[in-house]
PDB file of C-alpha atoms in Angstrom:
ATOM      1  CA  UNK T 172       0.000   0.000   0.000  1.00 47.00           C
ATOM      2  CA  UNK T 173       1.276   3.476  -0.856  1.00 50.00           C
ATOM      3  CA  UNK T 174       2.591   5.179   2.298  1.00 49.00           C
ATOM      4  CA  UNK T 175       0.682   8.336   1.309  1.00 75.00           C
ATOM      5  CA  UNK T 176      -2.661   6.524   1.218  1.00 85.00           C
ATOM      6  CA  UNK T 177      -5.192   7.717   3.784  1.00 94.00           C
ATOM      7  CA  UNK T 178      -6.862   5.358   6.229  1.00 96.00           C
ATOM      8  CA  UNK T 179      -9.990   5.504   4.082  1.00 97.00           C
ATOM      9  CA  UNK T 180      -7.971   4.408   1.038  1.00 97.00           C
ATOM     10  CA  UNK T 181      -6.365   1.605   3.023  1.00 97.00           C
ATOM     11  CA  UNK T 182      -9.602   0.392   4.584  1.00 98.00           C
ATOM     12  CA  UNK T 183     -11.535   0.386   1.280  1.00 98.00           C
ATOM     13  CA  UNK T 184      -8.753  -1.085  -0.858  1.00 98.00           C
ATOM     14  CA  UNK T 185      -9.602  -4.170  -2.919  1.00 99.00           C
ATOM     15  CA  UNK T 186      -7.226  -6.609  -4.603  1.00 98.00           C
ATOM     16  CA  UNK T 187      -8.009  -8.676  -7.658  1.00 98.00           C
ATOM     17  CA  UNK T 188      -8.493 -12.412  -7.130  1.00 98.00           C
ATOM     18  CA  UNK T 189      -9.303 -13.029 -10.789  1.00 97.00           C
ATOM     19  CA  UNK T 190     -12.541 -13.633 -12.701  1.00 96.00           C
ATOM     20  CA  UNK T 191     -14.283 -10.551 -11.311  1.00 98.00           C
ATOM     21  CA  UNK T 192     -13.560 -11.402  -7.680  1.00 99.00           C
ATOM     22  CA  UNK T 193     -11.848  -9.008  -5.255  1.00 99.00           C
ATOM     23  CA  UNK T 194     -10.467  -9.413  -1.771  1.00 99.00           C
ATOM     24  CA  UNK T 195     -11.038  -6.849   0.980  1.00 99.00           C
ATOM     25  CA  UNK T 196     -10.553  -6.442   4.729  1.00 98.00           C
ATOM     26  CA  UNK T 197     -13.370  -5.189   6.953  1.00 98.00           C
ATOM     27  CA  UNK T 198     -11.749  -2.827   9.448  1.00 98.00           C
ATOM     28  CA  UNK T 199     -13.271  -2.537  12.969  1.00 97.00           C
ATOM     29  CA  UNK T 200     -12.587   1.205  13.184  1.00 97.00           C
ATOM     30  CA  UNK T 201     -15.676   1.725  10.977  1.00 98.00           C
ATOM     31  CA  UNK T 202     -18.046   0.123  13.503  1.00 96.00           C
ATOM     32  CA  UNK T 203     -21.262   1.739  14.647  1.00 92.00           C
ATOM     33  CA  UNK T 204     -23.358  -0.595  16.845  1.00 82.00           C
ATOM     34  CA  UNK T 205     -23.672  -4.164  15.600  1.00 86.00           C
ATOM     35  CA  UNK T 206     -21.311  -3.918  12.667  1.00 94.00           C
ATOM     36  CA  UNK T 207     -19.599  -1.621  10.188  1.00 97.00           C
ATOM     37  CA  UNK T 208     -21.261   1.555   8.958  1.00 97.00           C
ATOM     38  CA  UNK T 209     -23.366   1.026   5.844  1.00 98.00           C
ATOM     39  CA  UNK T 210     -21.632   3.817   3.958  1.00 98.00           C
ATOM     40  CA  UNK T 211     -18.283   2.123   4.518  1.00 99.00           C
ATOM     41  CA  UNK T 212     -19.652  -1.193   3.240  1.00 99.00           C
ATOM     42  CA  UNK T 213     -21.109   0.601   0.212  1.00 99.00           C
ATOM     43  CA  UNK T 214     -17.730   2.229  -0.475  1.00 99.00           C
ATOM     44  CA  UNK T 215     -16.091  -1.207  -0.573  1.00 99.00           C
ATOM     45  CA  UNK T 216     -18.669  -2.356  -3.113  1.00 99.00           C
ATOM     46  CA  UNK T 217     -18.019   0.784  -5.181  1.00 99.00           C
ATOM     47  CA  UNK T 218     -14.269   0.169  -5.206  1.00 99.00           C
ATOM     48  CA  UNK T 219     -14.722  -3.393  -6.460  1.00 99.00           C
ATOM     49  CA  UNK T 220     -17.317  -2.305  -9.029  1.00 99.00           C
ATOM     50  CA  UNK T 221     -15.042   0.457 -10.344  1.00 98.00           C
ATOM     51  CA  UNK T 222     -12.229  -2.067 -10.692  1.00 98.00           C
ATOM     52  CA  UNK T 223     -14.558  -4.335 -12.666  1.00 98.00           C
ATOM     53  CA  UNK T 224     -15.583  -1.465 -14.969  1.00 98.00           C
ATOM     54  CA  UNK T 225     -11.904  -0.621 -15.535  1.00 97.00           C
ATOM     55  CA  UNK T 226     -12.652   2.704 -17.240  1.00 97.00           C
ATOM     56  CA  UNK T 227     -11.646   5.845 -15.348  1.00 94.00           C
ATOM     57  CA  UNK T 228     -13.722   8.014 -17.695  1.00 95.00           C
ATOM     58  CA  UNK T 229     -16.957   6.437 -16.416  1.00 97.00           C
ATOM     59  CA  UNK T 230     -17.898   7.760 -13.003  1.00 97.00           C
ATOM     60  CA  UNK T 231     -20.494   6.375 -10.624  1.00 98.00           C
ATOM     61  CA  UNK T 232     -23.993   7.673 -11.392  1.00 98.00           C
ATOM     62  CA  UNK T 233     -26.249   5.318  -9.442  1.00 99.00           C
ATOM     63  CA  UNK T 234     -25.747   2.809  -6.642  1.00 99.00           C
ATOM     64  CA  UNK T 235     -28.248   0.713  -4.700  1.00 99.00           C
ATOM     65  CA  UNK T 236     -27.068  -1.504  -1.855  1.00 99.00           C
ATOM     66  CA  UNK T 237     -29.146  -4.009   0.107  1.00 99.00           C
ATOM     67  CA  UNK T 238     -27.777  -5.039   3.498  1.00 99.00           C
ATOM     68  CA  UNK T 239     -28.584  -8.648   4.340  1.00 98.00           C
ATOM     69  CA  UNK T 240     -26.609  -8.975   7.582  1.00 96.00           C
ATOM     70  CA  UNK T 241     -23.791  -7.063   9.333  1.00 96.00           C
ATOM     71  CA  UNK T 242     -20.315  -8.005   8.065  1.00 98.00           C
ATOM     72  CA  UNK T 243     -17.711  -9.018  10.631  1.00 97.00           C
ATOM     73  CA  UNK T 244     -14.120  -7.893  11.087  1.00 97.00           C
ATOM     74  CA  UNK T 245     -11.626  -9.537   8.772  1.00 98.00           C
ATOM     75  CA  UNK T 246     -11.415 -10.884   5.229  1.00 98.00           C
ATOM     76  CA  UNK T 247     -14.239 -10.491   2.741  1.00 99.00           C
ATOM     77  CA  UNK T 248     -14.658 -11.318  -0.916  1.00 99.00           C
ATOM     78  CA  UNK T 249     -16.567  -9.199  -3.408  1.00 99.00           C
ATOM     79  CA  UNK T 250     -17.915 -10.925  -6.495  1.00 99.00           C
ATOM     80  CA  UNK T 251     -18.672  -8.601  -9.408  1.00 99.00           C
ATOM     81  CA  UNK T 252     -20.316  -9.059 -12.756  1.00 99.00           C
ATOM     82  CA  UNK T 253     -20.482  -6.547 -15.599  1.00 99.00           C
ATOM     83  CA  UNK T 254     -24.096  -7.008 -16.652  1.00 98.00           C
ATOM     84  CA  UNK T 255     -23.804  -4.679 -19.628  1.00 98.00           C
ATOM     85  CA  UNK T 256     -21.116  -2.466 -21.076  1.00 96.00           C
ATOM     86  CA  UNK T 257     -22.831  -0.078 -23.479  1.00 95.00           C
ATOM     87  CA  UNK T 258     -21.515   2.814 -25.515  1.00 93.00           C
ATOM     88  CA  UNK T 259     -22.191   5.274 -22.721  1.00 93.00           C
ATOM     89  CA  UNK T 260     -23.153   3.330 -19.590  1.00 97.00           C
ATOM     90  CA  UNK T 261     -21.848   0.277 -17.732  1.00 98.00           C
ATOM     91  CA  UNK T 262     -23.987  -1.665 -15.248  1.00 99.00           C
ATOM     92  CA  UNK T 263     -22.345  -3.825 -12.588  1.00 99.00           C
ATOM     93  CA  UNK T 264     -23.673  -6.088  -9.845  1.00 99.00           C
ATOM     94  CA  UNK T 265     -21.590  -6.890  -6.773  1.00 99.00           C
ATOM     95  CA  UNK T 266     -21.948  -9.173  -3.758  1.00 99.00           C
ATOM     96  CA  UNK T 267     -19.912  -8.951  -0.553  1.00 99.00           C
ATOM     97  CA  UNK T 268     -19.381 -12.372   1.012  1.00 99.00           C
ATOM     98  CA  UNK T 269     -17.800 -13.722   4.187  1.00 98.00           C
ATOM     99  CA  UNK T 270     -17.413 -17.458   4.726  1.00 96.00           C
ATOM    100  CA  UNK T 271     -19.666 -18.053   1.739  1.00 96.00           C
ATOM    101  CA  UNK T 272     -22.558 -15.947   3.076  1.00 98.00           C
ATOM    102  CA  UNK T 273     -23.770 -12.864   1.232  1.00 99.00           C
ATOM    103  CA  UNK T 274     -23.625  -9.873   3.580  1.00 99.00           C
ATOM    104  CA  UNK T 275     -24.532  -7.118   1.095  1.00 99.00           C
ATOM    105  CA  UNK T 276     -25.339  -6.832  -2.590  1.00 99.00           C
ATOM    106  CA  UNK T 277     -25.299  -3.892  -4.977  1.00 99.00           C
ATOM    107  CA  UNK T 278     -26.248  -2.683  -8.434  1.00 99.00           C
ATOM    108  CA  UNK T 279     -24.211   0.214  -9.823  1.00 99.00           C
ATOM    109  CA  UNK T 280     -24.245   2.270 -13.021  1.00 99.00           C
ATOM    110  CA  UNK T 281     -21.196   4.121 -14.367  1.00 98.00           C
ATOM    111  CA  UNK T 282     -21.165   6.676 -17.163  1.00 98.00           C
ATOM    112  CA  UNK T 283     -19.363   9.674 -18.598  1.00 93.00           C
ATOM    113  CA  UNK T 284     -21.036  13.077 -18.304  1.00 90.00           C
ATOM    114  CA  UNK T 285     -23.515  13.636 -21.132  1.00 87.00           C
ATOM    115  CA  UNK T 286     -24.367  16.852 -22.979  1.00 85.00           C
ATOM    116  CA  UNK T 287     -27.987  17.829 -22.295  1.00 85.00           C
ATOM    117  CA  UNK T 288     -30.356  20.584 -21.252  1.00 88.00           C
ATOM    118  CA  UNK T 289     -30.062  21.439 -17.550  1.00 87.00           C
ATOM    119  CA  UNK T 290     -32.542  22.375 -14.832  1.00 88.00           C
ATOM    120  CA  UNK T 291     -31.592  23.446 -11.305  1.00 88.00           C
ATOM    121  CA  UNK T 292     -34.583  23.844  -8.977  1.00 92.00           C
ATOM    122  CA  UNK T 293     -32.932  22.356  -5.892  1.00 92.00           C
ATOM    123  CA  UNK T 294     -31.555  24.974  -3.514  1.00 94.00           C
ATOM    124  CA  UNK T 295     -28.725  24.606  -1.043  1.00 97.00           C
ATOM    125  CA  UNK T 296     -29.673  25.704   2.503  1.00 96.00           C
ATOM    126  CA  UNK T 297     -28.161  28.980   3.665  1.00 96.00           C
ATOM    127  CA  UNK T 298     -25.793  28.120   6.516  1.00 97.00           C
ATOM    128  CA  UNK T 299     -22.580  29.543   7.987  1.00 97.00           C
ATOM    129  CA  UNK T 300     -19.339  28.258   6.403  1.00 97.00           C
ATOM    130  CA  UNK T 301     -17.568  25.346   8.108  1.00 97.00           C
ATOM    131  CA  UNK T 302     -14.801  27.596   9.415  1.00 96.00           C
ATOM    132  CA  UNK T 303     -17.378  29.283  11.668  1.00 96.00           C
ATOM    133  CA  UNK T 304     -18.741  26.010  13.080  1.00 93.00           C
ATOM    134  CA  UNK T 305     -17.114  24.101  15.913  1.00 89.00           C
ATOM    135  CA  UNK T 306     -16.081  20.552  15.054  1.00 90.00           C
ATOM    136  CA  UNK T 307     -18.145  17.835  16.718  1.00 85.00           C
ATOM    137  CA  UNK T 308     -16.208  15.610  19.121  1.00 80.00           C
ATOM    138  CA  UNK T 309     -16.200  11.960  18.065  1.00 75.00           C
ATOM    139  CA  UNK T 310     -18.328   9.606  20.159  1.00 78.00           C
ATOM    140  CA  UNK T 311     -15.983   6.893  21.520  1.00 75.00           C
ATOM    141  CA  UNK T 312     -18.944   4.490  21.569  1.00 81.00           C
ATOM    142  CA  UNK T 313     -19.206   4.782  17.765  1.00 88.00           C
ATOM    143  CA  UNK T 314     -15.667   4.408  16.321  1.00 92.00           C
ATOM    144  CA  UNK T 315     -16.723   5.309  12.766  1.00 94.00           C
ATOM    145  CA  UNK T 316     -17.168   8.997  13.590  1.00 93.00           C
ATOM    146  CA  UNK T 317     -13.447   9.374  14.370  1.00 94.00           C
ATOM    147  CA  UNK T 318     -12.841   9.075  10.611  1.00 96.00           C
ATOM    148  CA  UNK T 319     -14.789  12.290   9.924  1.00 96.00           C
ATOM    149  CA  UNK T 320     -14.602  16.006  10.617  1.00 96.00           C
ATOM    150  CA  UNK T 321     -18.264  16.832  11.327  1.00 95.00           C
ATOM    151  CA  UNK T 322     -19.672  20.304  11.950  1.00 95.00           C
ATOM    152  CA  UNK T 323     -23.428  20.282  12.737  1.00 94.00           C
ATOM    153  CA  UNK T 324     -25.371  23.322  11.590  1.00 94.00           C
ATOM    154  CA  UNK T 325     -28.894  22.124  10.666  1.00 94.00           C
ATOM    155  CA  UNK T 326     -31.495  20.724  13.059  1.00 88.00           C
ATOM    156  CA  UNK T 327     -30.980  19.090  16.413  1.00 74.00           C
ATOM    157  CA  UNK T 328     -29.399  15.829  17.429  1.00 67.00           C
ATOM    158  CA  UNK T 329     -27.310  14.142  20.107  1.00 62.00           C
ATOM    159  CA  UNK T 330     -25.012  17.195  20.211  1.00 58.00           C
ATOM    160  CA  UNK T 331     -27.807  19.567  21.319  1.00 61.00           C
ATOM    161  CA  UNK T 332     -29.789  19.870  24.530  1.00 61.00           C
ATOM    162  CA  UNK T 333     -33.082  20.184  22.675  1.00 62.00           C
ATOM    163  CA  UNK T 334     -34.751  18.351  19.839  1.00 67.00           C
ATOM    164  CA  UNK T 335     -36.996  19.880  17.200  1.00 71.00           C
ATOM    165  CA  UNK T 336     -40.408  19.114  15.772  1.00 77.00           C
ATOM    166  CA  UNK T 337     -38.866  17.793  12.540  1.00 89.00           C
ATOM    167  CA  UNK T 338     -36.604  14.847  11.802  1.00 91.00           C
ATOM    168  CA  UNK T 339     -34.098  17.135  10.098  1.00 95.00           C
ATOM    169  CA  UNK T 340     -30.351  17.192  10.547  1.00 94.00           C
ATOM    170  CA  UNK T 341     -27.200  18.159   8.693  1.00 96.00           C
ATOM    171  CA  UNK T 342     -23.944  20.026   8.569  1.00 96.00           C
ATOM    172  CA  UNK T 343     -20.502  20.223   7.025  1.00 98.00           C
ATOM    173  CA  UNK T 344     -18.482  17.034   6.744  1.00 98.00           C
ATOM    174  CA  UNK T 345     -15.331  15.623   5.200  1.00 97.00           C
ATOM    175  CA  UNK T 346     -12.945  12.781   5.922  1.00 96.00           C
ATOM    176  CA  UNK T 347     -10.549  13.486   8.798  1.00 94.00           C
ATOM    177  CA  UNK T 348      -7.705  12.971   6.326  1.00 94.00           C
ATOM    178  CA  UNK T 349      -8.831  15.257   3.483  1.00 90.00           C
ATOM    179  CA  UNK T 350      -8.382  13.880  -0.019  1.00 93.00           C
ATOM    180  CA  UNK T 351     -10.142  14.765  -3.292  1.00 95.00           C
ATOM    181  CA  UNK T 352     -13.794  13.717  -3.180  1.00 96.00           C
ATOM    182  CA  UNK T 353     -14.397  10.641  -5.333  1.00 97.00           C
ATOM    183  CA  UNK T 354     -17.139   8.070  -5.900  1.00 98.00           C
ATOM    184  CA  UNK T 355     -16.278   5.915  -2.892  1.00 98.00           C
ATOM    185  CA  UNK T 356     -15.993   8.890  -0.548  1.00 98.00           C
ATOM    186  CA  UNK T 357     -19.297  10.482  -1.496  1.00 98.00           C
ATOM    187  CA  UNK T 358     -21.049   7.128  -1.050  1.00 99.00           C
ATOM    188  CA  UNK T 359     -19.471   6.735   2.390  1.00 99.00           C
ATOM    189  CA  UNK T 360     -20.540  10.267   3.354  1.00 98.00           C
ATOM    190  CA  UNK T 361     -24.128   9.538   2.268  1.00 98.00           C
ATOM    191  CA  UNK T 362     -24.510   7.294   5.334  1.00 98.00           C
ATOM    192  CA  UNK T 363     -22.035   8.911   7.734  1.00 97.00           C
ATOM    193  CA  UNK T 364     -24.262  11.488   9.456  1.00 95.00           C
ATOM    194  CA  UNK T 365     -26.284  10.830  12.602  1.00 91.00           C
ATOM    195  CA  UNK T 366     -29.781   9.675  11.506  1.00 93.00           C
ATOM    196  CA  UNK T 367     -32.222  12.570  11.165  1.00 93.00           C
ATOM    197  CA  UNK T 368     -34.809  10.803  13.324  1.00 92.00           C
ATOM    198  CA  UNK T 369     -32.584  11.359  16.369  1.00 89.00           C
ATOM    199  CA  UNK T 370     -33.242  15.102  16.028  1.00 86.00           C
ATOM    200  CA  UNK T 371     -37.020  14.774  16.368  1.00 83.00           C
ATOM    201  CA  UNK T 372     -38.664  15.353  19.731  1.00 69.00           C
ATOM    202  CA  UNK T 373     -40.889  12.520  20.924  1.00 69.00           C
ATOM    203  CA  UNK T 374     -39.371   9.761  18.773  1.00 76.00           C
ATOM    204  CA  UNK T 375     -37.535   7.104  20.777  1.00 69.00           C
ATOM    205  CA  UNK T 376     -35.280   4.544  19.114  1.00 72.00           C
ATOM    206  CA  UNK T 377     -32.057   2.732  19.947  1.00 76.00           C
ATOM    207  CA  UNK T 378     -30.957   2.570  16.331  1.00 84.00           C
ATOM    208  CA  UNK T 379     -32.062   2.546  12.712  1.00 92.00           C
ATOM    209  CA  UNK T 380     -30.301  -0.275  10.810  1.00 94.00           C
ATOM    210  CA  UNK T 381     -30.340   0.321   7.059  1.00 97.00           C
ATOM    211  CA  UNK T 382     -32.190  -2.106   4.777  1.00 98.00           C
ATOM    212  CA  UNK T 383     -31.240  -0.444   1.517  1.00 99.00           C
ATOM    213  CA  UNK T 384     -29.330   2.650   0.433  1.00 99.00           C
ATOM    214  CA  UNK T 385     -29.530   4.361  -2.960  1.00 99.00           C
ATOM    215  CA  UNK T 386     -27.121   7.106  -4.008  1.00 99.00           C
ATOM    216  CA  UNK T 387     -27.438   9.169  -7.196  1.00 99.00           C
ATOM    217  CA  UNK T 388     -24.241  11.045  -8.014  1.00 98.00           C
ATOM    218  CA  UNK T 389     -25.302  14.257  -9.765  1.00 97.00           C
ATOM    219  CA  UNK T 390     -21.942  15.819 -10.664  1.00 96.00           C
ATOM    220  CA  UNK T 391     -18.595  14.656 -11.989  1.00 93.00           C
ATOM    221  CA  UNK T 392     -16.127  14.189  -9.144  1.00 93.00           C
ATOM    222  CA  UNK T 393     -13.877  15.751  -8.051  1.00 91.00           C
ATOM    223  CA  UNK T 394     -14.170  18.329 -10.866  1.00 91.00           C
ATOM    224  CA  UNK T 395     -17.431  19.750  -9.475  1.00 91.00           C
ATOM    225  CA  UNK T 396     -15.613  21.097  -6.405  1.00 91.00           C
ATOM    226  CA  UNK T 397     -13.460  24.208  -6.585  1.00 88.00           C
ATOM    227  CA  UNK T 398     -11.291  22.683  -3.832  1.00 91.00           C
ATOM    228  CA  UNK T 399     -11.362  18.884  -4.341  1.00 86.00           C
ATOM    229  CA  UNK T 400     -10.787  18.019  -0.657  1.00 91.00           C
ATOM    230  CA  UNK T 401     -13.190  20.649   0.765  1.00 94.00           C
ATOM    231  CA  UNK T 402     -16.054  20.131   3.187  1.00 97.00           C
ATOM    232  CA  UNK T 403     -19.452  19.236   1.742  1.00 98.00           C
ATOM    233  CA  UNK T 404     -22.821  20.140   3.227  1.00 98.00           C
ATOM    234  CA  UNK T 405     -25.182  17.253   4.001  1.00 98.00           C
ATOM    235  CA  UNK T 406     -28.899  17.577   4.748  1.00 98.00           C
ATOM    236  CA  UNK T 407     -31.030  14.621   5.869  1.00 98.00           C
ATOM    237  CA  UNK T 408     -34.767  14.436   6.526  1.00 97.00           C
ATOM    238  CA  UNK T 409     -37.259  11.743   7.563  1.00 96.00           C
ATOM    239  CA  UNK T 410     -40.929  12.410   6.809  1.00 96.00           C
ATOM    240  CA  UNK T 411     -42.647   9.108   7.579  1.00 96.00           C
ATOM    241  CA  UNK T 412     -42.303   6.368  10.189  1.00 95.00           C
ATOM    242  CA  UNK T 413     -44.811   3.568   9.779  1.00 95.00           C
ATOM    243  CA  UNK T 414     -45.004  -0.149  10.613  1.00 96.00           C
ATOM    244  CA  UNK T 415     -41.530   0.020  12.167  1.00 94.00           C
ATOM    245  CA  UNK T 416     -39.799   1.441   9.080  1.00 96.00           C
ATOM    246  CA  UNK T 417     -38.605   4.902   8.119  1.00 96.00           C
ATOM    247  CA  UNK T 418     -37.162   6.568   5.053  1.00 98.00           C
ATOM    248  CA  UNK T 419     -34.350   9.105   5.103  1.00 98.00           C
ATOM    249  CA  UNK T 420     -33.717  11.446   2.170  1.00 99.00           C
ATOM    250  CA  UNK T 421     -30.419  13.249   1.821  1.00 98.00           C
ATOM    251  CA  UNK T 422     -28.618  15.827  -0.277  1.00 99.00           C
ATOM    252  CA  UNK T 423     -24.894  16.487  -0.533  1.00 99.00           C
ATOM    253  CA  UNK T 424     -23.796  19.959  -1.660  1.00 98.00           C
ATOM    254  CA  UNK T 425     -20.499  21.593  -2.518  1.00 97.00           C
ATOM    255  CA  UNK T 426     -19.595  24.851  -0.808  1.00 96.00           C
ATOM    256  CA  UNK T 427     -20.337  26.601  -4.119  1.00 95.00           C
ATOM    257  CA  UNK T 428     -23.932  25.319  -4.180  1.00 96.00           C
ATOM    258  CA  UNK T 429     -23.528  22.419  -6.619  1.00 96.00           C
ATOM    259  CA  UNK T 430     -25.765  19.444  -5.831  1.00 98.00           C
ATOM    260  CA  UNK T 431     -23.240  16.606  -5.767  1.00 98.00           C
ATOM    261  CA  UNK T 432     -25.477  13.691  -4.778  1.00 99.00           C
ATOM    262  CA  UNK T 433     -28.930  12.680  -3.613  1.00 99.00           C
ATOM    263  CA  UNK T 434     -29.578   9.627  -1.478  1.00 99.00           C
ATOM    264  CA  UNK T 435     -32.401   7.703   0.122  1.00 99.00           C
ATOM    265  CA  UNK T 436     -32.494   4.776   2.491  1.00 98.00           C
ATOM    266  CA  UNK T 437     -35.102   2.596   4.140  1.00 98.00           C
ATOM    267  CA  UNK T 438     -34.291   1.695   7.726  1.00 97.00           C
ATOM    268  CA  UNK T 439     -35.773  -0.268  10.625  1.00 95.00           C
ATOM    269  CA  UNK T 440     -36.754   1.281  13.948  1.00 92.00           C
ATOM    270  CA  UNK T 441     -35.051  -0.827  16.612  1.00 84.00           C
TER     271      UNK T 441
END
């Protein structure tokens, strides 16, 4: 491994085993409660899928991951299959296995940017810049947060004394070891923030394990950022909890107001 590689690069590295299979190591420093953070697992699947595509000009545009069970610390194998390699878009499926059991599976689409008409109705929230916001101390009970520099600025949450009437939360975030934002990093960030439901007064839960996570990358990375390793603004909202399940919608913005990614997950109230 290159000595200059960040911990994120080291912990999401995959090695070819031949025939579309890749080896990986699940690192315990990405743990949340019962297992590794879902964004970290998704980033591993992205790295293997990108290796299978083997075309740097095609960036991630869509990823959906289903989490079957929590992976454990140690070796894992990721099986990939290029389902279709078209003139402009490549579709890949990937499965993360440990001891022969599928822990997570993904479908990903990769493509170059395409010339088209554009429409920009989404608006970035007006918030103070990250330099004016105090960094959030990492919770030692949740090791994963030590990998991030998090600066809450939207909604309530565990860092505030009061909760609000909405399940709304967000702030500035980047990896603790800043590197240019890429496909794997933005996918990891899409599931790195404290769940929005924790900011809502009157809602009690011990956790919200993710069933599935979808990320749509809406800009070419890292070119869409003026400073490739800058903070990004994340905003997450939950509107409905029913039958023990909730959805969480998210947006990831550059400092300059470019919508970098949208994400949605379905999770279980536990």
